[in-house]
């Protein structure tokens, strides 16, 4: 069995994430997604996710391409995960090109092209000040 692993936050899950997961799964038989936990995400992104870890994990587990979701708690756990889960292929989006080449001594490293027309950052930007805002029931769509 060929095992593939990828890492990410996967907040505001969108079709770009799904495309990445589908293409990652096509590289093997078993896809492990290492999902940044809330504490680690606050450290690495200096921001809080819209959805908490358990909800993001639940979203990922509902995707047919994903076989296992595990927590990412630090930058340094990748080599440990590769050994523990007998990983054959490490996959990241090509916005990380070259950053994980040091893992090539442990497994194949693949950088997949991103779905260029969408990103969580773009979604948050498009939503502007409304991101994460709890609407007052008296607000109308025109006022928001």
PDB file of N, CA, C and O in Angstrom, residues 5-71:
ATOM      1  N   UNK A   5       0.895  11.661   2.515  1.00  0.00           N
ATOM      2  CA  UNK A   5       0.565  12.574   3.616  1.00  0.00           C
ATOM      3  C   UNK A   5       0.621  14.011   3.115  1.00  0.00           C
ATOM      4  O   UNK A   5       1.428  14.349   2.250  1.00  0.00           O
ATOM      5  N   UNK A   6      -0.285  14.826   3.656  1.00  0.00           N
ATOM      6  CA  UNK A   6      -0.260  16.260   3.394  1.00  0.00           C
ATOM      7  C   UNK A   6      -0.605  16.987   4.684  1.00  0.00           C
ATOM      8  O   UNK A   6      -1.163  16.384   5.609  1.00  0.00           O
ATOM      9  N   UNK A   7      -0.262  18.256   4.730  1.00  0.00           N
ATOM     10  CA  UNK A   7      -0.437  19.083   5.928  1.00  0.00           C
ATOM     11  C   UNK A   7      -1.184  20.351   5.578  1.00  0.00           C
ATOM     12  O   UNK A   7      -1.048  20.869   4.473  1.00  0.00           O
ATOM     13  N   UNK A   8      -1.951  20.852   6.532  1.00  0.00           N
ATOM     14  CA  UNK A   8      -2.610  22.124   6.296  1.00  0.00           C
ATOM     15  C   UNK A   8      -3.567  22.504   7.398  1.00  0.00           C
ATOM     16  O   UNK A   8      -3.812  21.752   8.339  1.00  0.00           O
ATOM     17  N   UNK A   9      -4.135  23.692   7.235  1.00  0.00           N
ATOM     18  CA  UNK A   9      -5.113  24.232   8.176  1.00  0.00           C
ATOM     19  C   UNK A   9      -6.529  23.900   7.731  1.00  0.00           C
ATOM     20  O   UNK A   9      -7.395  23.604   8.543  1.00  0.00           O
ATOM     21  N   UNK A  10      -6.785  23.962   6.439  1.00  0.00           N
ATOM     22  CA  UNK A  10      -8.078  23.606   5.851  1.00  0.00           C
ATOM     23  C   UNK A  10      -9.250  24.325   6.519  1.00  0.00           C
ATOM     24  O   UNK A  10     -10.287  23.734   6.793  1.00  0.00           O
ATOM     25  N   UNK A  11      -9.065  25.626   6.761  1.00  0.00           N
ATOM     26  CA  UNK A  11     -10.141  26.447   7.292  1.00  0.00           C
ATOM     27  C   UNK A  11     -10.965  26.953   6.110  1.00  0.00           C
ATOM     28  O   UNK A  11     -10.433  27.187   5.030  1.00  0.00           O
ATOM     29  N   UNK A  12     -12.250  27.114   6.294  1.00  0.00           N
ATOM     30  CA  UNK A  12     -13.151  27.515   5.213  1.00  0.00           C
ATOM     31  C   UNK A  12     -12.933  26.604   4.000  1.00  0.00           C
ATOM     32  O   UNK A  12     -12.593  27.051   2.907  1.00  0.00           O
ATOM     33  N   UNK A  13     -13.099  25.321   4.221  1.00  0.00           N
ATOM     34  CA  UNK A  13     -12.874  24.297   3.201  1.00  0.00           C
ATOM     35  C   UNK A  13     -13.561  24.670   1.893  1.00  0.00           C
ATOM     36  O   UNK A  13     -14.740  25.023   1.888  1.00  0.00           O
ATOM     37  N   UNK A  14     -12.825  24.610   0.780  1.00  0.00           N
ATOM     38  CA  UNK A  14     -13.362  25.002  -0.522  1.00  0.00           C
ATOM     39  C   UNK A  14     -12.872  24.046  -1.604  1.00  0.00           C
ATOM     40  O   UNK A  14     -12.095  23.130  -1.335  1.00  0.00           O
ATOM     41  N   UNK A  15     -13.332  24.256  -2.841  1.00  0.00           N
ATOM     42  CA  UNK A  15     -13.021  23.319  -3.914  1.00  0.00           C
ATOM     43  C   UNK A  15     -11.531  23.266  -4.248  1.00  0.00           C
ATOM     44  O   UNK A  15     -11.059  22.265  -4.774  1.00  0.00           O
ATOM     45  N   UNK A  16     -10.769  24.275  -3.945  1.00  0.00           N
ATOM     46  CA  UNK A  16      -9.319  24.201  -4.123  1.00  0.00           C
ATOM     47  C   UNK A  16      -8.713  23.155  -3.193  1.00  0.00           C
ATOM     48  O   UNK A  16      -7.830  22.389  -3.588  1.00  0.00           O
ATOM     49  N   UNK A  17      -9.199  23.119  -1.941  1.00  0.00           N
ATOM     50  CA  UNK A  17      -8.753  22.089  -1.001  1.00  0.00           C
ATOM     51  C   UNK A  17      -9.138  20.703  -1.522  1.00  0.00           C
ATOM     52  O   UNK A  17      -8.326  19.768  -1.487  1.00  0.00           O
ATOM     53  N   UNK A  18     -10.378  20.576  -1.999  1.00  0.00           N
ATOM     54  CA  UNK A  18     -10.856  19.280  -2.498  1.00  0.00           C
ATOM     55  C   UNK A  18     -10.000  18.821  -3.673  1.00  0.00           C
ATOM     56  O   UNK A  18      -9.607  17.655  -3.758  1.00  0.00           O
ATOM     57  N   UNK A  19      -9.701  19.735  -4.591  1.00  0.00           N
ATOM     58  CA  UNK A  19      -8.833  19.393  -5.735  1.00  0.00           C
ATOM     59  C   UNK A  19      -7.477  18.889  -5.267  1.00  0.00           C
ATOM     60  O   UNK A  19      -6.955  17.896  -5.792  1.00  0.00           O
ATOM     61  N   UNK A  20      -6.891  19.568  -4.296  1.00  0.00           N
ATOM     62  CA  UNK A  20      -5.587  19.152  -3.775  1.00  0.00           C
ATOM     63  C   UNK A  20      -5.674  17.754  -3.155  1.00  0.00           C
ATOM     64  O   UNK A  20      -4.829  16.893  -3.419  1.00  0.00           O
ATOM     65  N   UNK A  21      -6.704  17.522  -2.349  1.00  0.00           N
ATOM     66  CA  UNK A  21      -6.852  16.224  -1.698  1.00  0.00           C
ATOM     67  C   UNK A  21      -7.099  15.111  -2.720  1.00  0.00           C
ATOM     68  O   UNK A  21      -6.548  14.013  -2.592  1.00  0.00           O
ATOM     69  N   UNK A  22      -7.888  15.402  -3.735  1.00  0.00           N
ATOM     70  CA  UNK A  22      -8.149  14.408  -4.781  1.00  0.00           C
ATOM     71  C   UNK A  22      -6.853  14.045  -5.503  1.00  0.00           C
ATOM     72  O   UNK A  22      -6.550  12.856  -5.704  1.00  0.00           O
ATOM     73  N   UNK A  23      -6.079  15.063  -5.894  1.00  0.00           N
ATOM     74  CA  UNK A  23      -4.827  14.796  -6.613  1.00  0.00           C
ATOM     75  C   UNK A  23      -3.800  14.123  -5.709  1.00  0.00           C
ATOM     76  O   UNK A  23      -3.035  13.263  -6.169  1.00  0.00           O
ATOM     77  N   UNK A  24      -3.801  14.452  -4.431  1.00  0.00           N
ATOM     78  CA  UNK A  24      -2.893  13.781  -3.490  1.00  0.00           C
ATOM     79  C   UNK A  24      -3.259  12.298  -3.381  1.00  0.00           C
ATOM     80  O   UNK A  24      -2.385  11.427  -3.418  1.00  0.00           O
ATOM     81  N   UNK A  25      -4.535  12.008  -3.264  1.00  0.00           N
ATOM     82  CA  UNK A  25      -4.988  10.609  -3.152  1.00  0.00           C
ATOM     83  C   UNK A  25      -4.636   9.819  -4.409  1.00  0.00           C
ATOM     84  O   UNK A  25      -4.316   8.622  -4.328  1.00  0.00           O
ATOM     85  N   UNK A  26      -4.650  10.455  -5.574  1.00  0.00           N
ATOM     86  CA  UNK A  26      -4.304   9.780  -6.831  1.00  0.00           C
ATOM     87  C   UNK A  26      -2.846   9.319  -6.859  1.00  0.00           C
ATOM     88  O   UNK A  26      -2.484   8.464  -7.669  1.00  0.00           O
ATOM     89  N   UNK A  27      -2.023   9.860  -5.950  1.00  0.00           N
ATOM     90  CA  UNK A  27      -0.605   9.468  -5.892  1.00  0.00           C
ATOM     91  C   UNK A  27      -0.373   8.210  -5.063  1.00  0.00           C
ATOM     92  O   UNK A  27       0.759   7.730  -4.965  1.00  0.00           O
ATOM     93  N   UNK A  28      -1.406   7.692  -4.447  1.00  0.00           N
ATOM     94  CA  UNK A  28      -1.248   6.504  -3.615  1.00  0.00           C
ATOM     95  C   UNK A  28      -2.570   5.840  -3.311  1.00  0.00           C
ATOM     96  O   UNK A  28      -3.585   6.096  -3.965  1.00  0.00           O
ATOM     97  N   UNK A  29      -2.536   4.985  -2.286  1.00  0.00           N
ATOM     98  CA  UNK A  29      -3.713   4.210  -1.904  1.00  0.00           C
ATOM     99  C   UNK A  29      -4.367   4.719  -0.629  1.00  0.00           C
ATOM    100  O   UNK A  29      -5.530   4.418  -0.362  1.00  0.00           O
ATOM    101  N   UNK A  30      -3.618   5.457   0.180  1.00  0.00           N
ATOM    102  CA  UNK A  30      -4.082   5.842   1.511  1.00  0.00           C
ATOM    103  C   UNK A  30      -3.613   7.266   1.775  1.00  0.00           C
ATOM    104  O   UNK A  30      -2.410   7.543   1.719  1.00  0.00           O
ATOM    105  N   UNK A  31      -4.567   8.183   2.046  1.00  0.00           N
ATOM    106  CA  UNK A  31      -4.221   9.586   2.260  1.00  0.00           C
ATOM    107  C   UNK A  31      -4.403   9.986   3.716  1.00  0.00           C
ATOM    108  O   UNK A  31      -5.492   9.858   4.277  1.00  0.00           O
ATOM    109  N   UNK A  32      -3.312  10.471   4.285  1.00  0.00           N
ATOM    110  CA  UNK A  32      -3.298  10.990   5.648  1.00  0.00           C
ATOM    111  C   UNK A  32      -3.238  12.511   5.559  1.00  0.00           C
ATOM    112  O   UNK A  32      -2.374  13.068   4.871  1.00  0.00           O
ATOM    113  N   UNK A  33      -4.153  13.170   6.251  1.00  0.00           N
ATOM    114  CA  UNK A  33      -4.134  14.631   6.321  1.00  0.00           C
ATOM    115  C   UNK A  33      -3.741  15.016   7.737  1.00  0.00           C
ATOM    116  O   UNK A  33      -4.405  14.633   8.702  1.00  0.00           O
ATOM    117  N   UNK A  34      -2.648  15.740   7.839  1.00  0.00           N
ATOM    118  CA  UNK A  34      -2.181  16.230   9.129  1.00  0.00           C
ATOM    119  C   UNK A  34      -2.722  17.657   9.274  1.00  0.00           C
ATOM    120  O   UNK A  34      -2.280  18.571   8.577  1.00  0.00           O
ATOM    121  N   UNK A  35      -3.680  17.831  10.144  1.00  0.00           N
ATOM    122  CA  UNK A  35      -4.436  19.067  10.304  1.00  0.00           C
ATOM    123  C   UNK A  35      -3.896  19.885  11.475  1.00  0.00           C
ATOM    124  O   UNK A  35      -3.831  19.392  12.609  1.00  0.00           O
ATOM    125  N   UNK A  36      -3.525  21.120  11.187  1.00  0.00           N
ATOM    126  CA  UNK A  36      -3.005  22.005  12.240  1.00  0.00           C
ATOM    127  C   UNK A  36      -4.037  22.154  13.350  1.00  0.00           C
ATOM    128  O   UNK A  36      -5.182  22.529  13.090  1.00  0.00           O
ATOM    129  N   UNK A  37      -3.620  21.861  14.586  1.00  0.00           N
ATOM    130  CA  UNK A  37      -4.554  22.063  15.691  1.00  0.00           C
ATOM    131  C   UNK A  37      -4.649  23.561  15.991  1.00  0.00           C
ATOM    132  O   UNK A  37      -3.887  24.372  15.451  1.00  0.00           O
ATOM    133  N   UNK A  38      -5.596  23.930  16.817  1.00  0.00           N
ATOM    134  CA  UNK A  38      -5.866  25.347  17.054  1.00  0.00           C
ATOM    135  C   UNK A  38      -4.665  26.085  17.641  1.00  0.00           C
ATOM    136  O   UNK A  38      -4.338  27.191  17.212  1.00  0.00           O
ATOM    137  N   UNK A  39      -3.997  25.473  18.608  1.00  0.00           N
ATOM    138  CA  UNK A  39      -2.844  26.127  19.239  1.00  0.00           C
ATOM    139  C   UNK A  39      -1.706  26.332  18.239  1.00  0.00           C
ATOM    140  O   UNK A  39      -1.126  27.409  18.143  1.00  0.00           O
ATOM    141  N   UNK A  40      -1.384  25.295  17.475  1.00  0.00           N
ATOM    142  CA  UNK A  40      -0.313  25.420  16.480  1.00  0.00           C
ATOM    143  C   UNK A  40      -0.679  26.442  15.406  1.00  0.00           C
ATOM    144  O   UNK A  40       0.147  27.236  14.976  1.00  0.00           O
ATOM    145  N   UNK A  41      -1.926  26.443  14.992  1.00  0.00           N
ATOM    146  CA  UNK A  41      -2.355  27.392  13.969  1.00  0.00           C
ATOM    147  C   UNK A  41      -2.201  28.832  14.451  1.00  0.00           C
ATOM    148  O   UNK A  41      -1.782  29.701  13.696  1.00  0.00           O
ATOM    149  N   UNK A  42      -2.529  29.088  15.716  1.00  0.00           N
ATOM    150  CA  UNK A  42      -2.349  30.443  16.259  1.00  0.00           C
ATOM    151  C   UNK A  42      -0.880  30.829  16.234  1.00  0.00           C
ATOM    152  O   UNK A  42      -0.528  31.969  15.980  1.00  0.00           O
ATOM    153  N   UNK A  43       0.002  29.864  16.480  1.00  0.00           N
ATOM    154  CA  UNK A  43       1.438  30.116  16.481  1.00  0.00           C
ATOM    155  C   UNK A  43       1.959  30.382  15.080  1.00  0.00           C
ATOM    156  O   UNK A  43       2.677  31.345  14.848  1.00  0.00           O
ATOM    157  N   UNK A  44       1.578  29.539  14.109  1.00  0.00           N
ATOM    158  CA  UNK A  44       2.148  29.653  12.761  1.00  0.00           C
ATOM    159  C   UNK A  44       1.514  30.755  11.933  1.00  0.00           C
ATOM    160  O   UNK A  44       2.175  31.358  11.102  1.00  0.00           O
ATOM    161  N   UNK A  45       0.244  31.029  12.136  1.00  0.00           N
ATOM    162  CA  UNK A  45      -0.437  32.033  11.310  1.00  0.00           C
ATOM    163  C   UNK A  45      -0.738  33.315  12.066  1.00  0.00           C
ATOM    164  O   UNK A  45      -1.242  34.264  11.486  1.00  0.00           O
ATOM    165  N   UNK A  46      -0.493  33.305  13.352  1.00  0.00           N
ATOM    166  CA  UNK A  46      -0.784  34.472  14.191  1.00  0.00           C
ATOM    167  C   UNK A  46      -2.252  34.886  14.061  1.00  0.00           C
ATOM    168  O   UNK A  46      -2.583  36.061  14.104  1.00  0.00           O
ATOM    169  N   UNK A  47      -3.110  33.891  13.853  1.00  0.00           N
ATOM    170  CA  UNK A  47      -4.532  34.166  13.699  1.00  0.00           C
ATOM    171  C   UNK A  47      -5.328  32.953  14.163  1.00  0.00           C
ATOM    172  O   UNK A  47      -4.796  31.857  14.272  1.00  0.00           O
ATOM    173  N   UNK A  48      -6.592  33.191  14.394  1.00  0.00           N
ATOM    174  CA  UNK A  48      -7.481  32.116  14.788  1.00  0.00           C
ATOM    175  C   UNK A  48      -8.284  31.670  13.573  1.00  0.00           C
ATOM    176  O   UNK A  48      -8.689  32.495  12.749  1.00  0.00           O
ATOM    177  N   UNK A  49      -8.522  30.387  13.477  1.00  0.00           N
ATOM    178  CA  UNK A  49      -9.346  29.865  12.393  1.00  0.00           C
ATOM    179  C   UNK A  49     -10.809  30.220  12.630  1.00  0.00           C
ATOM    180  O   UNK A  49     -11.239  30.415  13.763  1.00  0.00           O
ATOM    181  N   UNK A  50     -11.557  30.263  11.552  1.00  0.00           N
ATOM    182  CA  UNK A  50     -12.997  30.458  11.664  1.00  0.00           C
ATOM    183  C   UNK A  50     -13.618  29.237  12.340  1.00  0.00           C
ATOM    184  O   UNK A  50     -14.439  29.352  13.224  1.00  0.00           O
ATOM    185  N   UNK A  51     -13.206  28.035  11.895  1.00  0.00           N
ATOM    186  CA  UNK A  51     -13.672  26.792  12.484  1.00  0.00           C
ATOM    187  C   UNK A  51     -12.587  26.221  13.384  1.00  0.00           C
ATOM    188  O   UNK A  51     -11.405  26.269  13.060  1.00  0.00           O
ATOM    189  N   UNK A  52     -12.993  25.637  14.507  1.00  0.00           N
ATOM    190  CA  UNK A  52     -12.056  24.993  15.417  1.00  0.00           C
ATOM    191  C   UNK A  52     -11.551  23.667  14.853  1.00  0.00           C
ATOM    192  O   UNK A  52     -12.080  23.156  13.853  1.00  0.00           O
ATOM    193  N   UNK A  53     -10.554  23.114  15.519  1.00  0.00           N
ATOM    194  CA  UNK A  53      -9.919  21.877  15.053  1.00  0.00           C
ATOM    195  C   UNK A  53     -10.936  20.758  14.832  1.00  0.00           C
ATOM    196  O   UNK A  53     -10.936  20.111  13.781  1.00  0.00           O
ATOM    197  N   UNK A  54     -11.774  20.486  15.816  1.00  0.00           N
ATOM    198  CA  UNK A  54     -12.699  19.347  15.712  1.00  0.00           C
ATOM    199  C   UNK A  54     -13.654  19.503  14.538  1.00  0.00           C
ATOM    200  O   UNK A  54     -13.962  18.533  13.847  1.00  0.00           O
ATOM    201  N   UNK A  55     -14.113  20.723  14.299  1.00  0.00           N
ATOM    202  CA  UNK A  55     -15.029  20.940  13.167  1.00  0.00           C
ATOM    203  C   UNK A  55     -14.286  20.796  11.837  1.00  0.00           C
ATOM    204  O   UNK A  55     -14.785  20.162  10.902  1.00  0.00           O
ATOM    205  N   UNK A  56     -13.063  21.343  11.739  1.00  0.00           N
ATOM    206  CA  UNK A  56     -12.274  21.190  10.513  1.00  0.00           C
ATOM    207  C   UNK A  56     -11.950  19.720  10.274  1.00  0.00           C
ATOM    208  O   UNK A  56     -12.008  19.229   9.149  1.00  0.00           O
ATOM    209  N   UNK A  57     -11.649  18.994  11.344  1.00  0.00           N
ATOM    210  CA  UNK A  57     -11.369  17.562  11.236  1.00  0.00           C
ATOM    211  C   UNK A  57     -12.600  16.821  10.712  1.00  0.00           C
ATOM    212  O   UNK A  57     -12.497  15.977   9.813  1.00  0.00           O
ATOM    213  N   UNK A  58     -13.755  17.145  11.240  1.00  0.00           N
ATOM    214  CA  UNK A  58     -14.999  16.517  10.803  1.00  0.00           C
ATOM    215  C   UNK A  58     -15.259  16.780   9.315  1.00  0.00           C
ATOM    216  O   UNK A  58     -15.674  15.873   8.585  1.00  0.00           O
ATOM    217  N   UNK A  59     -14.986  18.003   8.861  1.00  0.00           N
ATOM    218  CA  UNK A  59     -15.162  18.333   7.440  1.00  0.00           C
ATOM    219  C   UNK A  59     -14.252  17.458   6.581  1.00  0.00           C
ATOM    220  O   UNK A  59     -14.680  16.907   5.558  1.00  0.00           O
ATOM    221  N   UNK A  60     -12.991  17.328   6.987  1.00  0.00           N
ATOM    222  CA  UNK A  60     -12.033  16.527   6.216  1.00  0.00           C
ATOM    223  C   UNK A  60     -12.408  15.046   6.209  1.00  0.00           C
ATOM    224  O   UNK A  60     -12.293  14.376   5.187  1.00  0.00           O
ATOM    225  N   UNK A  61     -12.854  14.551   7.348  1.00  0.00           N
ATOM    226  CA  UNK A  61     -13.224  13.132   7.432  1.00  0.00           C
ATOM    227  C   UNK A  61     -14.423  12.797   6.540  1.00  0.00           C
ATOM    228  O   UNK A  61     -14.604  11.642   6.168  1.00  0.00           O
ATOM    229  N   UNK A  62     -15.202  13.794   6.175  1.00  0.00           N
ATOM    230  CA  UNK A  62     -16.366  13.581   5.311  1.00  0.00           C
ATOM    231  C   UNK A  62     -15.985  13.481   3.832  1.00  0.00           C
ATOM    232  O   UNK A  62     -16.817  13.117   3.012  1.00  0.00           O
ATOM    233  N   UNK A  63     -14.740  13.776   3.515  1.00  0.00           N
ATOM    234  CA  UNK A  63     -14.287  13.758   2.123  1.00  0.00           C
ATOM    235  C   UNK A  63     -13.797  12.358   1.774  1.00  0.00           C
ATOM    236  O   UNK A  63     -12.954  11.794   2.471  1.00  0.00           O
ATOM    237  N   UNK A  64     -14.283  11.823   0.684  1.00  0.00           N
ATOM    238  CA  UNK A  64     -13.996  10.431   0.335  1.00  0.00           C
ATOM    239  C   UNK A  64     -12.531  10.154   0.049  1.00  0.00           C
ATOM    240  O   UNK A  64     -12.097   9.011   0.138  1.00  0.00           O
ATOM    241  N   UNK A  65     -11.755  11.159  -0.286  1.00  0.00           N
ATOM    242  CA  UNK A  65     -10.334  10.953  -0.598  1.00  0.00           C
ATOM    243  C   UNK A  65      -9.479  10.806   0.656  1.00  0.00           C
ATOM    244  O   UNK A  65      -8.368  10.308   0.593  1.00  0.00           O
ATOM    245  N   UNK A  66      -9.992  11.244   1.789  1.00  0.00           N
ATOM    246  CA  UNK A  66      -9.237  11.278   3.044  1.00  0.00           C
ATOM    247  C   UNK A  66      -9.477  10.003   3.836  1.00  0.00           C
ATOM    248  O   UNK A  66     -10.607   9.649   4.142  1.00  0.00           O
ATOM    249  N   UNK A  67      -8.376   9.325   4.174  1.00  0.00           N
ATOM    250  CA  UNK A  67      -8.483   8.085   4.941  1.00  0.00           C
ATOM    251  C   UNK A  67      -8.244   8.276   6.434  1.00  0.00           C
ATOM    252  O   UNK A  67      -8.803   7.546   7.249  1.00  0.00           O
ATOM    253  N   UNK A  68      -7.409   9.245   6.799  1.00  0.00           N
ATOM    254  CA  UNK A  68      -7.074   9.466   8.202  1.00  0.00           C
ATOM    255  C   UNK A  68      -6.722  10.926   8.402  1.00  0.00           C
ATOM    256  O   UNK A  68      -6.007  11.513   7.585  1.00  0.00           O
ATOM    257  N   UNK A  69      -7.219  11.513   9.495  1.00  0.00           N
ATOM    258  CA  UNK A  69      -6.867  12.879   9.875  1.00  0.00           C
ATOM    259  C   UNK A  69      -6.166  12.806  11.222  1.00  0.00           C
ATOM    260  O   UNK A  69      -6.686  12.216  12.173  1.00  0.00           O
ATOM    261  N   UNK A  70      -4.974  13.401  11.296  1.00  0.00           N
ATOM    262  CA  UNK A  70      -4.198  13.435  12.535  1.00  0.00           C
ATOM    263  C   UNK A  70      -3.846  14.889  12.843  1.00  0.00           C
ATOM    264  O   UNK A  70      -3.815  15.729  11.939  1.00  0.00           O
ATOM    265  N   UNK A  71      -3.565  15.209  14.105  1.00  0.00           N
ATOM    266  CA  UNK A  71      -3.248  16.604  14.441  1.00  0.00           C
ATOM    267  C   UNK A  71      -1.802  16.980  14.113  1.00  0.00           C
ATOM    268  O   UNK A  71      -0.883  16.167  14.274  1.00  0.00           O
TER     269      UNK A  71
END
